[in-house]
Tab-separated table of C-alpha atoms in Angstrom:
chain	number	residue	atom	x	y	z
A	1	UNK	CA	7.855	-36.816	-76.518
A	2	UNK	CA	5.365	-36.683	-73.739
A	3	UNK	CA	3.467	-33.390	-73.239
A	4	UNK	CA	4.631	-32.769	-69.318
A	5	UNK	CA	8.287	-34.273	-69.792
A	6	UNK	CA	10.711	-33.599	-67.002
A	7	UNK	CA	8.433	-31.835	-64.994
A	8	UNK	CA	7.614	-32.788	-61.389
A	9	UNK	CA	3.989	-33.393	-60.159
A	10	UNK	CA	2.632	-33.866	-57.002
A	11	UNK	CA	-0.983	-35.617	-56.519
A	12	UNK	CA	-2.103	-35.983	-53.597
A	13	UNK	CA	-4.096	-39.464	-52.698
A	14	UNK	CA	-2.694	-40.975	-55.432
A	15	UNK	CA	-2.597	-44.567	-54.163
A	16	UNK	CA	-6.319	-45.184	-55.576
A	17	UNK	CA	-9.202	-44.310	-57.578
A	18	UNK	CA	-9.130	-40.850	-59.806
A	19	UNK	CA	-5.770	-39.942	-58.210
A	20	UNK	CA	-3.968	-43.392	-59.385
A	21	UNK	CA	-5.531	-42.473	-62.662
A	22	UNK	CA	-3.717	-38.770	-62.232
A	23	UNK	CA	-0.590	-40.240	-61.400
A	24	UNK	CA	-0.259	-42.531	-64.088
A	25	UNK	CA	-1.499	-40.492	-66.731
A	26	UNK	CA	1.124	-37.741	-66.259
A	27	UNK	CA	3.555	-39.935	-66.103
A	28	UNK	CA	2.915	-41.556	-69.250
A	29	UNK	CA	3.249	-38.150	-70.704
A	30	UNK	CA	6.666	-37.754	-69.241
A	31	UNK	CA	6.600	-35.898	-65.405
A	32	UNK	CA	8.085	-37.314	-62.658
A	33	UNK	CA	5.836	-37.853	-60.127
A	34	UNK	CA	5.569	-37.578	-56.265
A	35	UNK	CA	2.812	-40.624	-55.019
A	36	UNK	CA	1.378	-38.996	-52.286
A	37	UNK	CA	-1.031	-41.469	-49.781
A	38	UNK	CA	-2.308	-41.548	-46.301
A	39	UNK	CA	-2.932	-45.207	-45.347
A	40	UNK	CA	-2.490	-47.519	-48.336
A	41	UNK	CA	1.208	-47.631	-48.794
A	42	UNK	CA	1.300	-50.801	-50.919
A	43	UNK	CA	-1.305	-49.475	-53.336
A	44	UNK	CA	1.206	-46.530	-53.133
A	45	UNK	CA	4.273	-48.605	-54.058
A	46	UNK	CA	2.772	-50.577	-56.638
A	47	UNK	CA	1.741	-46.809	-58.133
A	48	UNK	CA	5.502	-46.142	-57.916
A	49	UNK	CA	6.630	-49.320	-59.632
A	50	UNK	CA	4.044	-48.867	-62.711
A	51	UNK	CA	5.398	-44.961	-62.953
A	52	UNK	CA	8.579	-46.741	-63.661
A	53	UNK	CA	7.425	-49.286	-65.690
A	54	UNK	CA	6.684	-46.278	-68.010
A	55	UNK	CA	9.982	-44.884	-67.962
A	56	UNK	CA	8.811	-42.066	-65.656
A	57	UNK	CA	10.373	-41.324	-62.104
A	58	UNK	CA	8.260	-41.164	-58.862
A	59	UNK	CA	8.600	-41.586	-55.277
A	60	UNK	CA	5.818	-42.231	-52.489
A	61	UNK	CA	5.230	-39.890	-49.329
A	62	UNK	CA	2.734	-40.418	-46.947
A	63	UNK	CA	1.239	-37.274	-45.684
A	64	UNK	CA	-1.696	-36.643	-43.592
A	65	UNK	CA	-2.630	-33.272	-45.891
A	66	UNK	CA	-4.733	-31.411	-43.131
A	67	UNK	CA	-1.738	-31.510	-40.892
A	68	UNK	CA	0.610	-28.114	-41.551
A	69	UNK	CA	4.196	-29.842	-40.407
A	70	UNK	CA	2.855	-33.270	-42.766
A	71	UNK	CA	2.074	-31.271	-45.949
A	72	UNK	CA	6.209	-29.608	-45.545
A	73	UNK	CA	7.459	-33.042	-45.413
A	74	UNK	CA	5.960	-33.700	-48.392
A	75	UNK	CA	7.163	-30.814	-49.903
A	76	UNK	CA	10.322	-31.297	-48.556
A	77	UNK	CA	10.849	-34.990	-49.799
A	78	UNK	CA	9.676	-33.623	-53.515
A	79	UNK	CA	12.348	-31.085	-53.406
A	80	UNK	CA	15.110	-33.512	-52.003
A	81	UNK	CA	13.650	-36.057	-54.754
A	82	UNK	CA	13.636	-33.423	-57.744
A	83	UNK	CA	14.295	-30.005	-56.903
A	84	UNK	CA	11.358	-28.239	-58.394
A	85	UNK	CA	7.499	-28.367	-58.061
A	86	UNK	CA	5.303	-27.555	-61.235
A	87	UNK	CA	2.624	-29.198	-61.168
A	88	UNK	CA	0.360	-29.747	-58.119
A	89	UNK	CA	-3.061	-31.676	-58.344
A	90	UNK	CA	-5.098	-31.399	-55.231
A	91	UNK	CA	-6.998	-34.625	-55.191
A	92	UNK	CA	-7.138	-36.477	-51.902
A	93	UNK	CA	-9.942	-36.661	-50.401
A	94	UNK	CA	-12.752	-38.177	-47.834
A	95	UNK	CA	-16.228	-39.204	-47.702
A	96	UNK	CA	-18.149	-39.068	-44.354
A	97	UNK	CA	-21.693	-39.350	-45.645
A	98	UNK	CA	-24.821	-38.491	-43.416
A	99	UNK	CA	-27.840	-36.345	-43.650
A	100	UNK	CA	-27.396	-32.933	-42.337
A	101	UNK	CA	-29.669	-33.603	-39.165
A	102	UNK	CA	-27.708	-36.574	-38.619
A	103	UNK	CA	-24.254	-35.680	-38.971
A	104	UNK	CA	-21.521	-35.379	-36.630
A	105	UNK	CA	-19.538	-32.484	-35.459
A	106	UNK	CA	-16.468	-34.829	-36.270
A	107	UNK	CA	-17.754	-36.229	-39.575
A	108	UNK	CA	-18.354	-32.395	-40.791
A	109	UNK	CA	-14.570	-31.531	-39.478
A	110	UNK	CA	-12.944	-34.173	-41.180
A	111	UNK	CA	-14.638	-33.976	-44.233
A	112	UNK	CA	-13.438	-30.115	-44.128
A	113	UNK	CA	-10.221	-30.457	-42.930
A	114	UNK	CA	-8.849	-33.259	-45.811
A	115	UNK	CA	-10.931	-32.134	-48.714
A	116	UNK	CA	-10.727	-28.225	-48.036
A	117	UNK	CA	-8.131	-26.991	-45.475
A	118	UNK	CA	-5.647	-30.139	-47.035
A	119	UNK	CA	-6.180	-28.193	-50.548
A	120	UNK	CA	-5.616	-25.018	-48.688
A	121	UNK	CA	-2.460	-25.999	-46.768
A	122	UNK	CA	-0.475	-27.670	-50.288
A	123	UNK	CA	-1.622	-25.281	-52.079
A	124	UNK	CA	0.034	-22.752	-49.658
A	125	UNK	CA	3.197	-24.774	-49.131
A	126	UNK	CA	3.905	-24.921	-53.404
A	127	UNK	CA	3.388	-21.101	-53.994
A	128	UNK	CA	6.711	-20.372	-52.465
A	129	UNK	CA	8.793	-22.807	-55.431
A	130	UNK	CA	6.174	-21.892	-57.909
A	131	UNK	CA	7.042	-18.123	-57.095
A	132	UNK	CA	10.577	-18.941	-57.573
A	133	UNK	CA	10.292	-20.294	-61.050
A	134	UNK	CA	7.740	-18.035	-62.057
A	135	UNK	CA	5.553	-21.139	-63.497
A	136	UNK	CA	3.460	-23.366	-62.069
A	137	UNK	CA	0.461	-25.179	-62.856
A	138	UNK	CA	-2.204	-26.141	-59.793
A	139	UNK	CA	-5.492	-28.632	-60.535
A	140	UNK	CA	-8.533	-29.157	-57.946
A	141	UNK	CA	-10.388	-31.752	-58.030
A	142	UNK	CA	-13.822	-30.829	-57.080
A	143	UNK	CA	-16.653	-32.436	-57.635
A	144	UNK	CA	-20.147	-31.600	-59.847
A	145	UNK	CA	-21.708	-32.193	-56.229
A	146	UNK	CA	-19.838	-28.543	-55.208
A	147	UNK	CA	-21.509	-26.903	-58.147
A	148	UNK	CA	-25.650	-28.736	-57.848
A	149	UNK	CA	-25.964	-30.244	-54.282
A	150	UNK	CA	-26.210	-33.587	-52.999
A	151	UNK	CA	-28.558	-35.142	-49.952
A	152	UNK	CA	-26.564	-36.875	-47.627
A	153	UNK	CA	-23.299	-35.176	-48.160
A	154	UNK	CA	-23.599	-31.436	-46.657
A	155	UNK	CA	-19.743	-31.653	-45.732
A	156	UNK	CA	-18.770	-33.170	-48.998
A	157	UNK	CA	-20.144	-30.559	-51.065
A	158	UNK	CA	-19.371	-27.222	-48.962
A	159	UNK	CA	-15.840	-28.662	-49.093
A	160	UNK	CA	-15.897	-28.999	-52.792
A	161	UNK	CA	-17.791	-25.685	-53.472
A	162	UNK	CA	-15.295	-24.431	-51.397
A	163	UNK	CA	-12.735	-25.575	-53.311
A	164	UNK	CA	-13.906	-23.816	-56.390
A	165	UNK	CA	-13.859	-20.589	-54.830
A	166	UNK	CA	-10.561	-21.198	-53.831
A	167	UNK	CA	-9.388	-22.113	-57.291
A	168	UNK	CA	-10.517	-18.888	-58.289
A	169	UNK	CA	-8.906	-16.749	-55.500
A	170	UNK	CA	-5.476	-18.495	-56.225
A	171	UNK	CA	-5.427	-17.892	-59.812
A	172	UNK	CA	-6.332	-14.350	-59.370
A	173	UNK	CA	-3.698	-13.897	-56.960
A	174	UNK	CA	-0.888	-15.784	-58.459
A	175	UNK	CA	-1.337	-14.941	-62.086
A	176	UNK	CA	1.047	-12.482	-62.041
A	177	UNK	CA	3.492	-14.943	-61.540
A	178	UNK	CA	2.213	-17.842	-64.063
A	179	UNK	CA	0.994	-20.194	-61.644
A	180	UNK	CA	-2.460	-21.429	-63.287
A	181	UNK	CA	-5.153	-22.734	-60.962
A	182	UNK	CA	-7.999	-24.878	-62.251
A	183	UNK	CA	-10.181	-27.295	-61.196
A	184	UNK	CA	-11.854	-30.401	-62.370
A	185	UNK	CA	-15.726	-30.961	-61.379
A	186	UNK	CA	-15.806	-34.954	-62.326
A	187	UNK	CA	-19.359	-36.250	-62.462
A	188	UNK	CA	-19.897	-40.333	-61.506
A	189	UNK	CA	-16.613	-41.664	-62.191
A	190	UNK	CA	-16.208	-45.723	-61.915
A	191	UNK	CA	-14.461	-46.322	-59.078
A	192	UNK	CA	-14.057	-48.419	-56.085
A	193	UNK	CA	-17.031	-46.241	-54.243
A	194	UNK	CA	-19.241	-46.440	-57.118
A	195	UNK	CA	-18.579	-50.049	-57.725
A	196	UNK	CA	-20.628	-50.547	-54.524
A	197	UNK	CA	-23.820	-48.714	-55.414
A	198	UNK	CA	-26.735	-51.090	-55.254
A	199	UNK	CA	-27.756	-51.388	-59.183
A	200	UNK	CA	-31.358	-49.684	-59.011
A	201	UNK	CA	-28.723	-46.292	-57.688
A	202	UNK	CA	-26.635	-46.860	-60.726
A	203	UNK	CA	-29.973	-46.806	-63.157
A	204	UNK	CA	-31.076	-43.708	-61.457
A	205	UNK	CA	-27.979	-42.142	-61.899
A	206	UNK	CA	-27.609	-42.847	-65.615
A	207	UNK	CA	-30.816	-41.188	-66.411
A	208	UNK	CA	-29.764	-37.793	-65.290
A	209	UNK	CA	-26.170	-38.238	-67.256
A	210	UNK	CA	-26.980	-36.929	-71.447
A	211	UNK	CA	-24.085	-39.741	-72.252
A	212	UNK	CA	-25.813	-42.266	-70.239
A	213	UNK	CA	-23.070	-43.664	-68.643
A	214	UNK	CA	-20.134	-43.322	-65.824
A	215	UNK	CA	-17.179	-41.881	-66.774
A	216	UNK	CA	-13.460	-44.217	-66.059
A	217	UNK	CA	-10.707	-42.752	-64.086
A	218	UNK	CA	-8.828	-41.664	-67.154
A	219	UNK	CA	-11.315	-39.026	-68.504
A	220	UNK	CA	-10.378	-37.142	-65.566
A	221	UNK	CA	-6.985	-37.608	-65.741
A	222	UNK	CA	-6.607	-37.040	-69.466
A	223	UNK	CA	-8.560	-33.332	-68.597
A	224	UNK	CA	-5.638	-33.254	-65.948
A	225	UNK	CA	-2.585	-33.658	-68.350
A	226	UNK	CA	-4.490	-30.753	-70.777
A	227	UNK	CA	-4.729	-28.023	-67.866
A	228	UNK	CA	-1.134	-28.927	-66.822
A	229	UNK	CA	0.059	-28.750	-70.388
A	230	UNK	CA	1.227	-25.954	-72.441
A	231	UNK	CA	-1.974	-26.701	-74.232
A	232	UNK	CA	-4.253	-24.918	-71.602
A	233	UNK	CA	-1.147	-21.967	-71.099
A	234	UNK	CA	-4.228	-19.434	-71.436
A	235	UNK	CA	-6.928	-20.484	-69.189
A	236	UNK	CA	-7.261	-19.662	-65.218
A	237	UNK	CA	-9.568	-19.908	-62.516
A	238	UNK	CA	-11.903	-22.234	-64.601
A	239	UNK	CA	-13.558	-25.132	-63.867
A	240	UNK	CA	-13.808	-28.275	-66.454
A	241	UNK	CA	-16.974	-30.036	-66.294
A	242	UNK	CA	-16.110	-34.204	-66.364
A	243	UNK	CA	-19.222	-36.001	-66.118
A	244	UNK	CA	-21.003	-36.893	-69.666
A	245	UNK	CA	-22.950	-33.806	-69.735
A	246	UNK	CA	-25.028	-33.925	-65.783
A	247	UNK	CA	-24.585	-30.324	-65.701
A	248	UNK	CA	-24.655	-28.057	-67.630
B	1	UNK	CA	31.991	-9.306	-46.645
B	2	UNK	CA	29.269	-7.368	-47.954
B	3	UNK	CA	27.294	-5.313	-45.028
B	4	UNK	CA	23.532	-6.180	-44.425
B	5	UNK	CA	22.845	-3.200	-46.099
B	6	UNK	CA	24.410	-3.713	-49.420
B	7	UNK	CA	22.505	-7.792	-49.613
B	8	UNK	CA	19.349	-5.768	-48.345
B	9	UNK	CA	19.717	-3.224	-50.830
B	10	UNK	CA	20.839	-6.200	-53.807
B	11	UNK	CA	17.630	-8.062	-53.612
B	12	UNK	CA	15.577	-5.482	-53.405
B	13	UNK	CA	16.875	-3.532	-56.372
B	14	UNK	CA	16.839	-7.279	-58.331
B	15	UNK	CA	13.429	-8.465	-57.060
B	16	UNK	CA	11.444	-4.815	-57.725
B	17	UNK	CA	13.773	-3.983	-60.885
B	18	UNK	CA	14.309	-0.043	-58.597
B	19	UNK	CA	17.399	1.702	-58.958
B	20	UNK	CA	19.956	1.484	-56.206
B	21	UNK	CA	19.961	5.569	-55.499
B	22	UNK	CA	16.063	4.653	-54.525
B	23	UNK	CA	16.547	1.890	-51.739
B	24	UNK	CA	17.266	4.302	-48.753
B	25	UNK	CA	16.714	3.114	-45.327
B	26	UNK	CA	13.483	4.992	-44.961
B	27	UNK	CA	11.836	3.862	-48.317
B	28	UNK	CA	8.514	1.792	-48.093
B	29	UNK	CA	8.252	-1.425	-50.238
B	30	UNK	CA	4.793	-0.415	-50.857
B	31	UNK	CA	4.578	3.359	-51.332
B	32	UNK	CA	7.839	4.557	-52.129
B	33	UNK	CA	9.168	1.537	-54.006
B	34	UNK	CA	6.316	0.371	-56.097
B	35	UNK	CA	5.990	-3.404	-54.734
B	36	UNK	CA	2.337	-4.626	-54.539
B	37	UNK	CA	1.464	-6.766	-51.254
B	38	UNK	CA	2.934	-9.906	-53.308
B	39	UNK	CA	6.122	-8.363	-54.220
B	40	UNK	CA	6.705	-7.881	-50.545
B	41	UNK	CA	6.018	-11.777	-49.685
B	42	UNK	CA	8.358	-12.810	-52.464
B	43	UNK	CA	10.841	-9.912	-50.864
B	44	UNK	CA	10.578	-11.167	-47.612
B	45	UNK	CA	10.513	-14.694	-48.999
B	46	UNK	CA	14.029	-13.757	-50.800
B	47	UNK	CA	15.504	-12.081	-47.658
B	48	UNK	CA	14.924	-16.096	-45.755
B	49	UNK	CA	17.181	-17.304	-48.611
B	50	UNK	CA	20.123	-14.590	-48.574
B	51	UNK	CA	20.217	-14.268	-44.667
B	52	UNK	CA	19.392	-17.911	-44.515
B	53	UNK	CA	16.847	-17.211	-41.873
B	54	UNK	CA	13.226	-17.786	-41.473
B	55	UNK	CA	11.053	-14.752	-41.079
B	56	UNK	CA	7.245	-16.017	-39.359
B	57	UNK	CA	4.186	-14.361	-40.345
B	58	UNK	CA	3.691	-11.655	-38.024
B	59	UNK	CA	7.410	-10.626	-38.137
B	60	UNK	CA	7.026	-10.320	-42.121
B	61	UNK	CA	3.836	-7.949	-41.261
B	62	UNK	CA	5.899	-5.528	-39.315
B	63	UNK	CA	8.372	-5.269	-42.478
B	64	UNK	CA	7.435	-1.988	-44.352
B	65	UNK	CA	10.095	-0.120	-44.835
B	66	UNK	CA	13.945	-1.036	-45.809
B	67	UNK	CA	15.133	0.226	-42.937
B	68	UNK	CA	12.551	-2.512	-40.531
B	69	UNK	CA	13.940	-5.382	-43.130
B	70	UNK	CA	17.697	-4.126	-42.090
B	71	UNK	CA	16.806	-3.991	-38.212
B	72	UNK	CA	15.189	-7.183	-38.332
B	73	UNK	CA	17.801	-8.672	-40.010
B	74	UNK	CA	20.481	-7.311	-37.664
B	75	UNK	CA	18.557	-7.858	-34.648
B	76	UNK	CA	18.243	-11.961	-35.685
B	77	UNK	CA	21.852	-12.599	-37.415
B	78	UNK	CA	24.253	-10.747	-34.462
């Protein structure tokens, strides 16, 4: 007995990173899931296979999510697939790092057209479904950069900030019909990216995190099965702090 | 066959729980009717799947009244 079985779940940029870690962690606990990518479509299909592995159904879509007609293909293919939507976890996203006097016109636009309009635009294209069945459950991933700042990333974090605010106008507006909205703020999460950092970065960082050390993949994603779980059936519009106590 | 009227009139009474005796042709969603601006998306939303039909935007924005869902509906379905 999982805690999300036979619903469906769509996470966007789920081929890698935090979103993998999304995918495969509601699956464990019993949703089908929809594998959504942009480039990587063998990281996508090896997603897919390990979704079966655990008994779960999923199917990949690539989608470009700042792109209207893409994100309705998507939702299209889900509904073919599975014929419902109840769970949607807004997750893809970009980096396109530079400091603000440096930064592109185009690096600012992409940054805010994947990691805000794209949450805008699924977001959108669920609520009709979720309407429907009068249920629905939708996580953001933010970031704890959209809540304190970060140099070098003035897209990154007005997209995630944004995203909050978002969460919060969705949940007021679709409570009425039991569609939850929520986001995630994950500190530093081990990933691919942070793999990278030069070690005197990674020092620095721990000293500003209380637990004094980077969080995996699956911290998120076990904070993502709770909000799309019956468990969190009273909660709205909040954000969930993942990052070993940074803010606060 | 059931007139566009009477499937007008159907979803409106099952999606805003009104009596039948209130959906006249002249009755707003909003003020006579007691829908809230998200009532009348889902409304208009139900009113695609019924007619089978898709309703953009700004035609959805001229819809206040039962008697502009009827016309509209007439106008795109003859």
């Amino acid at each position: 007995m999982g805690k999300l079985d036979g619903k469906t779940a769509i996470v966007t940029g789920a081929s890698r990173g935090i979103g993998r870690a999304i995918a495969l962690q509601i699956a464990s606990e019993g949703a089908n899931v929809v594998v959504n990518f942009s480039g990587s479509e063998q990281k996508a299909s090896e997603v897919v296979k390990e979704i079966q592995n655990l008994g779960s159904q999923a199917i990949a879509v690539q989608a470009n999510i700042s792109d209207n007609n893409s994100v309705q293909e998507l939702m299209n293919a889900t509904m073919e697939q599975f014929g419902a939507i109840d769970i949607l976890v807004n997750n893809a996203g970009i980096t396109r790092d530079n400091l603000l006097m440096r930064m592109k016109e185009d690096e600012w636009d992409d940054v805010i057209n994947t990691n805000l309009k794209g949450v805008f635009l699924c977001t959108k294209a669920v609520t009709r479904q979720m309407m429907k069945q009068r249920a629905g459950r939708i996580i953001n991933i933010s970031s704890i950069v959209g809540v304190m700042g970060n140099a070098g990333q003035a897209n990154y974090v007005a997209a995630k900030a944004g995203v909050i605010g978002l969460t919060k106008t969705t949940a007021r507006e679709l409570a009425s019909r039991n569609i939850l909205v929520n986001a995630i703020a994950p500190g530093f999460i081990t990933t691919e990216m942070t793999d990278t950092l030069p070690e005197d970065v990674k020092s620095s960082m721990l000293n500003q995190i209380p637990l004094a050390k980077l969080g995996n993949p699956e911290d998120v994603a076990k904070a993502v099965v709770f909000l799309a779980s019956d468990d969190a059936s009273y909660m709205t519009g909040q954000t969930l702090h993942i990052d070993g106590g940074m803010y606060m | 066959m059931a007139t566009v009227l009477e499937r007008v009139t159907k979803v409106v009474v099952d999606r805003l729980g009104v009596d039948e005796s209130e959906v006249k042709v002249e009755a707003s969603f909003r003020e006579d009717l007691g829908a809230d601006s998200l009532d009348v998306v889902e409304l208009v939303m139900e009113l695609e799947d019924e007619f089978d039909m898709e309703i953009s935007d700004e035609d959805a924005e001229k819809i206040a009244t039962v008697g502009d869902a009827i016309s509209y509906i007439e106008t795109k379905v003859s």
